[in-house]
Coordinates of C-alpha atoms and ligand atoms in Angstrom, one line a residue:
X1 CA 0.0 0.0 0.0
X2 CA 1.0 3.6 -0.4
X3 CA 2.6 4.9 2.8
X4 CA 0.8 8.3 2.4
X5 CA -2.4 9.0 0.5
X6 CA -5.4 11.2 0.2
X7 CA -9.0 10.0 0.1
X8 CA -12.2 11.8 -0.9
X9 CA -14.5 9.1 0.5
X10 CA -14.8 7.7 4.0
X11 CA -11.7 6.1 5.6
X12 CA -12.2 2.5 6.6
X13 CA -9.7 1.9 9.5
X14 CA -10.5 -1.8 9.6
X15 CA -9.4 -2.3 6.0
X16 CA -6.3 -0.2 6.4
X17 CA -5.3 -2.0 9.6
X18 CA -5.3 -5.4 7.8
X19 CA -2.6 -4.1 5.5
X20 CA -0.3 -3.6 8.4
X21 CA -0.6 -7.1 9.8
X22 CA 2.7 -8.9 10.1
X23 CA 3.5 -12.1 12.1
X24 CA 6.8 -10.5 13.1
X25 CA 5.1 -7.5 14.7
X26 CA 4.1 -7.7 18.3
X27 CA 2.0 -4.6 18.4
X28 CA -0.1 -2.2 16.5
X29 CA -0.8 1.4 17.3
X30 CA -3.2 3.8 15.5
X31 CA -4.3 7.4 15.7
X32 CA -7.6 8.6 14.4
X33 CA -8.3 12.3 14.0
X34 CA -12.0 13.2 13.9
X35 CA -14.0 16.2 12.9
X36 CA -15.1 17.9 16.1
X37 CA -18.1 20.2 16.5
X38 CA -16.3 23.3 17.9
X39 CA -13.2 25.4 17.6
X40 CA -12.2 28.4 19.6
X41 CA -15.7 28.9 21.0
X42 CA -17.5 28.5 17.7
X43 CA -19.8 25.6 16.8
X44 CA -18.6 23.9 13.7
X45 CA -21.2 22.4 11.3
X46 CA -18.8 20.8 8.8
X47 CA -15.5 21.4 7.3
X48 CA -13.4 21.1 4.2
X49 CA -9.8 20.0 3.7
X50 CA -7.7 21.1 0.8
X51 CA -4.2 19.9 0.0
X52 CA -1.5 20.7 -2.6
X53 CA -1.4 17.1 -3.5
X54 CA 1.8 16.5 -5.4
X55 CA 3.8 18.2 -2.7
X56 CA 1.8 16.8 0.1
X57 CA 2.2 13.2 -0.9
X58 CA 5.9 13.5 -1.4
X59 CA 6.3 15.1 2.1
X60 CA 3.9 12.6 3.7
X61 CA 5.9 9.7 2.2
X62 CA 9.1 11.2 3.5
X63 CA 7.6 11.4 7.0
X64 CA 6.6 7.8 7.1
X65 CA 10.0 6.7 5.8
X66 CA 11.6 8.8 8.6
X67 CA 9.5 7.1 11.2
X68 CA 10.3 3.7 10.0
X69 CA 14.0 4.4 10.1
X70 CA 14.0 6.4 13.3
X71 CA 12.0 3.9 15.4
X72 CA 12.9 0.7 13.6
X73 CA 9.2 -0.3 13.1
X74 CA 7.9 -2.8 10.6
X75 CA 5.2 -0.9 8.7
X76 CA 3.5 2.4 8.8
X77 CA 0.9 4.3 6.8
X78 CA -1.1 7.5 6.9
X79 CA -4.3 8.4 5.1
X80 CA -5.8 11.9 5.1
X81 CA -9.2 13.0 3.9
X82 CA -9.8 15.9 1.5
X83 CA -13.0 17.5 0.5
X84 CA -16.2 18.0 2.6
X85 CA -16.4 16.3 5.9
X86 CA -19.2 16.0 8.4
X87 CA -18.9 16.1 12.2
X88 CA -17.6 12.9 13.7
X89 CA -16.0 11.7 10.5
X90 CA -12.5 10.5 10.5
X91 CA -10.2 13.1 9.0
X92 CA -6.9 11.3 9.3
X93 CA -5.7 7.9 10.1
X94 CA -2.2 6.7 11.1
X95 CA -1.3 3.1 11.6
X96 CA 2.0 1.5 12.8
X97 CA 3.0 -2.1 13.4
X98 CA 6.1 -2.8 15.3
X99 CA 7.9 -5.5 17.2
X100 CA 7.3 -3.7 20.5
X101 CA 4.6 -1.4 21.7
X102 CA 6.9 1.5 22.7
X103 CA 8.2 2.0 19.2
X104 CA 4.6 1.6 17.8
X105 CA 3.4 4.5 20.1
X106 CA 6.3 6.7 19.4
X107 CA 6.3 6.2 15.6
X108 CA 2.5 6.8 15.5
X109 CA 2.8 10.0 17.4
X110 CA 5.8 11.1 15.3
X111 CA 3.9 10.6 12.1
X112 CA 0.8 12.6 13.1
X113 CA 2.8 15.4 14.6
X114 CA 5.1 15.8 11.5
X115 CA 2.2 15.5 9.1
X116 CA 0.5 18.4 10.9
X117 CA 3.6 20.5 10.8
X118 CA 4.9 19.8 7.4
X119 CA 2.3 18.6 5.0
X120 CA 0.5 21.4 3.0
X121 CA -3.1 20.7 4.1
X122 CA -5.6 23.4 4.9
X123 CA -8.8 23.2 6.8
X124 CA -11.9 25.4 6.2
X125 CA -14.4 25.3 9.0
X126 CA -18.1 26.2 8.5
X127 CA -19.7 27.5 11.7
X128 CA -23.2 27.3 13.0
X129 CA -23.5 31.1 12.8
X130 CA -23.1 30.9 9.0
X131 CA -19.4 32.1 8.9
X132 CA -16.5 30.1 7.6
X133 CA -12.8 30.4 7.8
X134 CA -9.5 28.7 6.9
X135 CA -7.7 27.3 9.9
X136 CA -4.0 26.6 9.8
X137 CA -3.6 23.1 11.0
X138 CA 0.1 23.7 11.8
X139 CA -1.0 25.7 14.8
X140 CA -2.9 22.8 16.3
X141 CA 0.2 20.6 15.9
X142 CA 2.7 22.6 17.9
X143 CA 5.0 20.6 20.1
X144 CA 2.9 19.3 23.0
X145 CA 5.3 16.6 24.0
X146 CA 6.2 18.2 27.3
X147 CA 2.7 19.3 28.2
X148 CA 0.4 16.4 27.9
X149 CA -1.7 14.9 25.3
X150 CA -0.7 14.0 21.7
X151 CA -1.8 16.6 19.2
X152 CA -5.5 16.3 18.7
X153 CA -6.1 18.6 15.9
X154 CA -9.4 17.0 14.9
X155 CA -10.5 15.1 17.9
X156 CA -13.7 15.9 19.5
X157 CA -12.7 16.2 23.1
X158 CA -9.6 18.2 23.8
X159 CA -9.3 21.9 24.5
X160 CA -5.7 22.1 25.7
X161 CA -4.0 22.3 22.4
X162 CA -4.7 26.0 21.7
X163 CA -2.7 27.2 24.6
X164 CA 0.3 29.5 23.9
X165 CA 3.0 27.8 21.9
X166 CA 6.7 27.9 22.7
X167 CA 7.6 28.3 19.0
X168 CA 4.9 29.8 16.8
X169 CA 4.9 28.9 13.2
X170 CA 4.0 31.1 10.2
X171 CA 0.3 31.2 9.6
X172 CA -1.0 32.2 6.1
X173 CA -4.6 31.6 6.9
X174 CA -5.6 35.3 6.4
X175 CA -4.4 35.4 2.8
X176 CA -5.3 31.8 2.0
X177 CA -8.9 32.6 3.0
X178 CA -9.1 34.5 -0.4
X179 CA -10.5 32.2 -2.9
X180 CA -7.9 33.4 -5.5
X181 CA -5.1 32.3 -3.2
X182 CA -6.1 29.1 -1.3
X183 CA -3.7 26.2 -0.9
X184 CA -2.7 26.2 -4.6
X185 CA -1.8 30.0 -4.5
X186 CA 0.2 29.5 -1.3
X187 CA 2.1 26.8 -2.9
X188 CA 2.9 29.0 -5.8
X189 CA 4.2 31.8 -3.5
X190 CA 6.3 29.2 -1.7
X191 CA 7.8 28.0 -5.0
X192 CA 8.7 31.6 -6.1
X193 CA 12.1 33.2 -6.1
X194 CA 12.1 37.0 -6.1
X195 CA 15.1 39.4 -6.4
X196 CA 14.7 42.8 -4.7
X197 CA 17.3 45.3 -5.9
X198 CA 17.6 48.1 -3.3
X199 CA 16.7 47.8 0.4
X200 CA 15.7 51.4 0.9
X201 CA 12.5 53.3 1.0
X202 CA 10.9 51.2 -1.8
X203 CA 12.6 48.0 -0.8
X204 CA 11.5 48.0 2.9
X205 CA 7.7 47.5 2.2
X206 CA 8.5 45.2 -0.7
X207 CA 10.7 43.0 1.4
X208 CA 8.3 43.1 4.4
X209 CA 5.2 42.1 2.5
X210 CA 6.9 39.4 0.4
X211 CA 8.5 37.9 3.5
X212 CA 5.2 37.9 5.3
X213 CA 3.4 36.3 2.3
X214 CA 5.8 33.3 2.5
X215 CA 7.7 33.8 -0.8
X216 CA 10.1 30.8 -1.0
X217 CA 13.3 32.7 -1.7
X218 CA 14.1 36.3 -1.5
X219 CA 17.4 37.7 -2.9
X220 CA 18.2 41.2 -1.4
X221 CA 20.8 43.4 -3.2
X222 CA 22.2 46.6 -1.6
X223 CA 25.7 47.8 -1.0
X224 CA 24.7 50.8 1.2
X225 CA 25.0 51.1 4.9
X226 CA 22.2 52.4 7.0
X227 CA 22.2 56.2 7.7
X228 CA 20.2 58.1 10.3
X229 CA 18.6 60.0 7.5
X230 CA 17.2 56.8 6.0
X231 CA 15.0 55.9 9.0
X232 CA 12.1 58.2 8.4
X233 CA 11.2 56.1 5.4
X234 CA 13.0 52.8 6.0
X235 CA 11.1 51.9 9.2
X236 CA 12.1 48.2 9.2
X237 CA 15.6 49.2 10.6
X238 CA 16.6 50.6 13.9
X239 CA 18.7 53.6 14.9
X240 CA 21.1 51.2 16.7
X241 CA 21.9 49.7 13.3
X242 CA 23.2 52.8 11.7
X243 CA 26.4 52.0 9.9
X244 CA 25.5 48.4 9.1
X245 CA 24.9 47.0 5.7
X246 CA 21.2 47.3 4.8
X247 CA 21.0 44.0 2.8
X248 CA 22.2 42.1 5.9
X249 CA 19.9 44.0 8.3
X250 CA 17.0 43.4 5.9
X251 CA 17.8 39.6 5.7
X252 CA 18.0 39.4 9.5
X253 CA 14.6 41.1 9.7
X254 CA 13.1 38.6 7.1
X255 CA 14.4 35.7 9.2
X256 CA 12.8 37.0 12.3
X257 CA 9.5 37.8 10.4
X258 CA 9.2 34.5 8.6
X259 CA 11.7 31.6 9.0
X260 CA 10.0 29.9 6.1
X261 CA 11.7 32.2 3.7
X262 CA 15.1 31.4 2.3
X263 CA 16.7 34.8 2.3
X264 CA 20.1 35.8 0.8
X265 CA 21.8 39.1 1.2
X266 CA 24.0 40.4 -1.6
X267 CA 26.0 43.3 -0.2
X268 CA 27.2 44.5 -3.6
X269 CA 26.2 47.1 -6.1
X270 CA 24.3 45.5 -9.0
X271 CA 26.5 45.8 -12.1
X272 CA 26.8 44.4 -15.6
X273 CA 29.0 41.6 -14.3
X274 CA 26.8 40.3 -11.5
X275 CA 23.4 41.2 -12.9
X276 CA 23.0 38.3 -15.3
X277 CA 23.6 35.6 -12.8
X278 CA 21.5 37.2 -10.1
X279 CA 18.6 37.8 -12.4
X280 CA 18.8 34.3 -13.9
X281 CA 18.5 32.7 -10.4
X282 CA 15.1 34.3 -9.7
X283 CA 11.6 34.3 -11.3
X284 CA 10.8 37.9 -10.8
X285 CA 12.8 41.1 -10.2
X286 CA 11.7 44.1 -8.3
X287 CA 13.5 47.4 -8.9
X288 CA 13.7 49.4 -5.7
X289 CA 16.6 51.6 -6.6
X290 CA 16.6 55.4 -7.0
X291 CA 19.0 55.6 -9.9
X292 CA 18.5 55.4 -13.6
X293 CA 21.7 53.5 -14.5
X294 CA 20.6 50.5 -12.4
X295 CA 17.0 50.7 -13.7
X296 CA 18.3 50.5 -17.2
X297 CA 20.8 47.9 -16.4
X298 CA 17.9 45.7 -14.9
X299 CA 15.7 46.5 -17.8
X300 CA 18.2 45.4 -20.4
X301 CA 19.1 42.1 -18.6
X302 CA 15.5 41.3 -17.8
X303 CA 14.5 41.8 -21.4
X304 CA 17.4 39.6 -22.5
X305 CA 16.7 36.9 -20.0
X306 CA 12.9 37.0 -20.3
X307 CA 12.2 37.8 -16.7
X308 CA 9.5 40.1 -15.5
X309 CA 10.6 43.2 -13.5
X310 CA 8.5 45.6 -11.5
X311 CA 9.8 49.2 -11.6
X312 CA 8.9 52.1 -9.4
X313 CA 10.3 55.6 -9.2
X314 CA 9.5 58.3 -6.7
X315 CA 10.0 62.0 -7.0
X316 CA 9.0 64.3 -4.1
X317 CA 5.2 63.8 -3.9
X318 CA 4.6 61.6 -6.9
X319 CA 5.8 58.4 -8.4
X320 CA 5.3 56.0 -11.2
X321 CA 5.0 52.3 -11.6
X322 CA 5.8 50.1 -14.7
X323 CA 6.0 46.4 -15.2
X324 CA 8.3 45.1 -18.0
X325 CA 7.7 41.5 -19.0
X326 CA 8.3 39.4 -22.0
X327 CA 6.3 40.9 -24.9
X328 CA 5.5 44.2 -23.2
X329 CA 7.1 47.6 -23.7
X330 CA 10.4 48.1 -21.8
X331 CA 12.0 51.2 -20.3
X332 CA 13.9 51.8 -23.5
X333 CA 10.7 51.6 -25.5
X334 CA 9.3 54.4 -23.3
X335 CA 12.4 56.4 -22.9
X336 CA 14.4 55.9 -26.1
X337 CA 16.6 58.9 -25.2
X338 CA 17.3 57.5 -21.8
X339 CA 17.8 60.2 -19.2
X340 CA 20.8 59.3 -17.1
X341 CA 21.1 58.9 -13.4
X342 CA 20.9 62.2 -11.6
X343 CA 18.8 64.2 -14.1
X344 CA 15.8 63.3 -11.9
X345 CA 16.8 64.0 -8.4
X346 CA 17.1 61.3 -5.8
X347 CA 15.8 61.3 -2.3
X348 CA 18.9 62.8 -0.7
X349 CA 18.8 65.8 -2.9
X350 CA 15.1 66.3 -3.7
X351 CA 13.6 65.4 -0.4
X352 CA 10.8 63.0 0.3
X353 CA 8.2 62.2 2.9
X354 CA 8.4 58.6 4.3
X355 CA 5.0 57.3 3.2
X356 CA 5.6 58.2 -0.4
X357 CA 8.1 55.4 -1.2
X358 CA 6.1 53.3 1.3
X359 CA 3.0 53.5 -0.9
X360 CA 4.9 52.8 -4.1
X361 CA 6.8 49.9 -2.5
X362 CA 3.4 48.6 -1.3
X363 CA 2.1 48.8 -4.8
X364 CA 5.2 47.0 -6.1
X365 CA 4.7 44.2 -3.6
X366 CA 1.1 43.9 -4.6
X367 CA 1.8 43.8 -8.3
X368 CA 4.5 41.2 -7.7
X369 CA 1.9 39.0 -6.0
X370 CA -0.6 39.6 -8.8
X371 CA 2.1 38.3 -11.2
X372 CA 3.1 35.3 -9.0
X373 CA -0.6 34.3 -8.3
X374 CA -1.7 35.1 -11.8
X375 CA -4.4 37.5 -10.5
X376 CA -6.4 39.6 -12.9
X377 CA -5.8 43.3 -13.4
X378 CA -2.0 43.2 -13.9
X379 CA -0.4 46.4 -15.1
X380 CA 0.7 45.8 -18.6
X381 CA 1.8 48.1 -21.4
X382 CA 0.9 51.0 -19.1
X383 CA 2.7 53.5 -16.9
X384 CA 0.8 54.3 -13.8
X385 CA 1.5 57.8 -12.5
X386 CA 0.3 58.7 -9.1
X387 CA 0.4 62.2 -7.5
X388 CA -0.1 61.8 -3.8
X389 CA -0.7 65.5 -3.2
X390 CA -3.7 65.6 -5.4
X391 CA -4.4 61.9 -5.2
X392 CA -4.8 61.8 -9.0
X393 CA -3.7 58.9 -11.1
X394 CA -3.0 58.8 -14.7
X395 CA -2.3 55.8 -16.9
X396 CA -0.1 56.3 -19.9
X397 CA -0.2 53.6 -22.6
X398 CA 3.3 52.4 -23.4
X399 CA 4.1 51.1 -26.8
X400 CA 6.6 48.4 -27.6
X401 CA 9.1 49.7 -30.0
X402 CA 9.7 47.7 -33.1
X403 CA 13.4 47.2 -32.3
X404 CA 12.6 45.9 -28.8
X405 CA 14.0 43.6 -27.5
X406 CA 17.0 43.9 -29.8
X407 CA 18.0 47.3 -28.5
X408 CA 17.9 46.2 -24.9
X409 CA 19.8 43.0 -25.6
X410 CA 22.5 44.9 -27.5
X411 CA 22.8 47.4 -24.7
X412 CA 23.0 44.6 -22.2
X413 CA 25.7 42.9 -24.2
X414 CA 27.6 46.2 -24.6
X415 CA 27.5 47.0 -20.9
X416 CA 28.7 43.6 -20.0
X417 CA 31.6 43.7 -22.5
X418 CA 32.6 47.1 -21.1
X419 CA 32.4 45.8 -17.5
X420 CA 34.5 42.8 -18.3
X421 CA 37.0 45.1 -20.0
X422 CA 37.0 47.4 -17.0
X423 CA 37.4 44.5 -14.5
X424 CA 40.3 43.3 -16.6
X425 CA 41.9 46.7 -16.9
X426 CA 43.0 46.6 -13.3
X427 CA 42.8 49.0 -10.4
X428 CA 44.5 51.9 -12.0
X429 CA 42.0 52.1 -14.9
X430 CA 39.2 51.7 -12.4
X431 CA 40.6 54.5 -10.2
X432 CA 40.7 56.7 -13.2
X433 CA 37.1 55.9 -13.8
X434 CA 37.5 54.0 -17.1
X435 CA 34.0 54.3 -18.2
X436 CA 31.6 51.4 -18.1
X437 CA 30.3 52.9 -21.4
X438 CA 33.7 52.4 -22.9
X439 CA 34.5 56.1 -23.4
X440 CA 38.1 56.7 -24.5
X441 CA 39.1 59.0 -21.7
X442 CA 38.1 58.9 -18.0
X443 CA 34.7 60.5 -17.1
X444 CA 35.6 61.1 -13.5
X445 CA 38.6 62.9 -11.9
X446 CA 39.6 63.3 -8.3
X447 CA 41.2 66.4 -6.8
X448 CA 42.1 67.2 -3.2
X449 CA 40.7 70.7 -3.7
X450 CA 39.0 72.6 -6.5
X451 CA 41.7 75.2 -6.4
X452 CA 44.1 72.5 -7.3
X453 CA 41.8 71.7 -10.3
X454 CA 42.0 75.4 -11.2
X455 CA 45.8 75.4 -11.0
X456 CA 45.8 72.3 -13.3
X457 CA 44.0 74.4 -15.9
X458 CA 40.4 73.3 -15.4
X459 CA 37.3 75.4 -15.7
X460 CA 35.1 74.6 -12.7
X461 CA 31.3 74.5 -13.3
X462 CA 29.1 73.8 -10.3
X463 CA 25.8 72.3 -11.6
X464 CA 23.9 72.3 -8.4
X465 CA 20.7 74.2 -7.8
X466 CA 20.8 77.7 -6.3
X467 CA 19.3 76.5 -3.0
X468 CA 22.0 73.8 -2.6
X469 CA 24.7 76.5 -3.2
X470 CA 23.2 78.7 -0.4
X471 CA 23.5 75.8 2.0
X472 CA 27.0 74.5 0.8
X473 CA 28.8 77.1 -1.3
X474 CA 31.3 75.8 -3.9
X475 CA 34.6 75.5 -2.1
X476 CA 36.5 77.5 -4.6
X477 CA 36.6 81.2 -5.7
X478 CA 37.2 80.1 -9.3
X479 CA 34.0 78.2 -9.9
X480 CA 30.9 79.4 -11.7
X481 CA 27.4 78.1 -11.3
X482 CA 25.3 76.6 -14.1
X483 CA 22.4 74.4 -12.9
X484 CA 22.3 71.0 -14.6
X485 CA 19.1 71.6 -16.5
X486 CA 20.3 74.9 -18.0
X487 CA 23.7 73.2 -18.8
X488 CA 22.1 70.3 -20.7
X489 CA 19.5 72.4 -22.4
X490 CA 22.2 74.8 -23.6
X491 CA 20.8 77.9 -22.0
X492 CA 23.1 79.7 -22.0
X493 CA 25.0 77.6 -24.6
X494 CA 27.8 75.6 -23.1
X495 CA 30.9 76.1 -25.2
X496 CA 33.9 75.3 -23.1
X497 CA 37.2 76.8 -24.3
X498 CA 39.3 74.8 -21.9
X499 CA 39.0 71.4 -20.2
X500 CA 36.1 71.6 -17.7
X501 CA 35.3 69.8 -14.5
X502 CA 31.6 69.6 -13.5
X503 CA 30.7 69.5 -9.8
X504 CA 27.6 68.5 -7.9
X505 CA 26.8 67.3 -4.4
X506 CA 27.8 63.7 -4.7
X507 CA 29.3 63.2 -8.2
X508 CA 26.2 61.4 -9.6
X509 CA 24.6 64.3 -11.4
X510 CA 27.9 65.6 -12.7
X511 CA 28.8 62.1 -14.0
X512 CA 25.4 61.9 -15.8
X513 CA 25.9 65.4 -17.2
X514 CA 29.4 64.6 -18.3
X515 CA 28.1 61.5 -20.1
X516 CA 25.4 63.5 -21.8
X517 CA 27.9 66.2 -22.9
X518 CA 30.3 63.6 -24.2
X519 CA 27.6 62.1 -26.3
X520 CA 26.9 65.6 -27.7
X521 CA 30.5 65.7 -28.8
X522 CA 32.0 67.8 -26.1
X523 CA 35.0 65.7 -25.2
X524 CA 37.1 67.8 -22.8
X525 CA 34.6 67.6 -19.9
X526 CA 35.0 65.6 -16.7
X527 CA 33.0 64.9 -13.5
X528 CA 34.4 65.5 -10.1
X529 CA 34.3 62.1 -8.4
X530 CA 32.1 62.0 -5.2
X531 CA 31.3 65.7 -5.7
X532 CA 31.5 68.4 -3.0
X533 CA 30.8 65.7 -0.4
X534 CA 34.0 63.9 -1.4
X535 CA 36.1 67.1 -1.2
X536 CA 34.8 67.7 2.4
X537 CA 35.6 64.1 3.3
X538 CA 39.1 64.5 2.0
X539 CA 39.6 67.6 4.0
X540 CA 38.5 66.1 7.2
X541 CA 40.4 62.8 7.0
Ligands
ZN601 ZN1 11.9 48.0 -25.3

């Protein structure tokens, strides 16, 4: 007989028992679980069991095999009902035959306890008052060994097993109660692998909700360390953790929230070298970064590898959401003249209220679950723009470009070739900022002071906004100010007569502007690496 099986009709214990008879066995022990008429103060009329059968049978068979090996018993089997059951019916039967009674008792108990812990079976109770609800059977099966009776999840006469448990187990009953989720949906979530790039304002809600939902594996990518200024929007972390790596902090939090999740922290910046492997190891990617270069990098590799990716961007009080998946428009279809990192401000420069990325991260988590559960209403070939000040939404149709995915694929290939070249070029080239775009001369330069740059014959152009200059003036008397937008739009026309170094707060906008100008044919322009912040750091250290 099968060692573990499901049955839609009545269980006949007498028939099953016969199959365990063995002249070598000196004892037989059995456990029967029955449908009882009450649970947590509610009168139960009848109930339903649902199982994710392929997985459940495999796990059930494994448990019986373990019991046989562990207790040295002769034979064991377990049968579980599914479908609709009336009060008093047998819901589960376990039988064990063994040489000695002690082994028979222990093995029988082991099997029923493990089945309740590990086998994906869900119970829906229908109450006398007309309500119904999914009940997580794992809860009933908590270790009771030290405290008395064997787990009696379905028996008619025990109250004790709902007392507080020493080690609570994850309970998905509230989401499984949705008919669109149920046992099959929960199994899908458990089988999913999701890569979250960025553990900041968007990443925090994404990671929290996906961990809570019981996603099988979460990969978390972030190379940043926690800063005190992050906490108003990254509320998963603690002030005491400032200075620690966010990917590791987030992974620790996930383990505490839900030990079912296999979580892996990647404390590295996503680049053209590591992106293909990381993306390939997951079913779905969620972009929670605040910079355009990473978004386009993700776009290109996900198009190339045929993986869906959920993008969100936030700017002050508004944000947008877009999902790129095989066959849909991608970022490059929508933004053929891709703006570079820094042209739209990021949180540190533009400012943001905590709930804004919180809301967009929540939307990303939800869209991800819609994809994984194949729920209706998925965002496709549309860009959702939501303004939180006016609470207006607009949906912009996106159109797949003819050349897509070829353009994304060629970009991905180009970026990787350049990254490999840079990695092979050694530390000196990297220090000089040998561009990942393969530009012939370095894009970034470092100076101890801007006056030194002036002495070396550079024009210094600070591209920050006037309000930033009021707060932190350019640390040089030789600099002029030309805000980034004006510089790139040529108002006034930017016609350098000498080599020029562009300066911003952190070196990101100036690098983006340098790249734009180089593409326009202005070759003798450079970006100050790490911006004004880097200069100050150098003065203080
Ligand atoms: Zn495209």
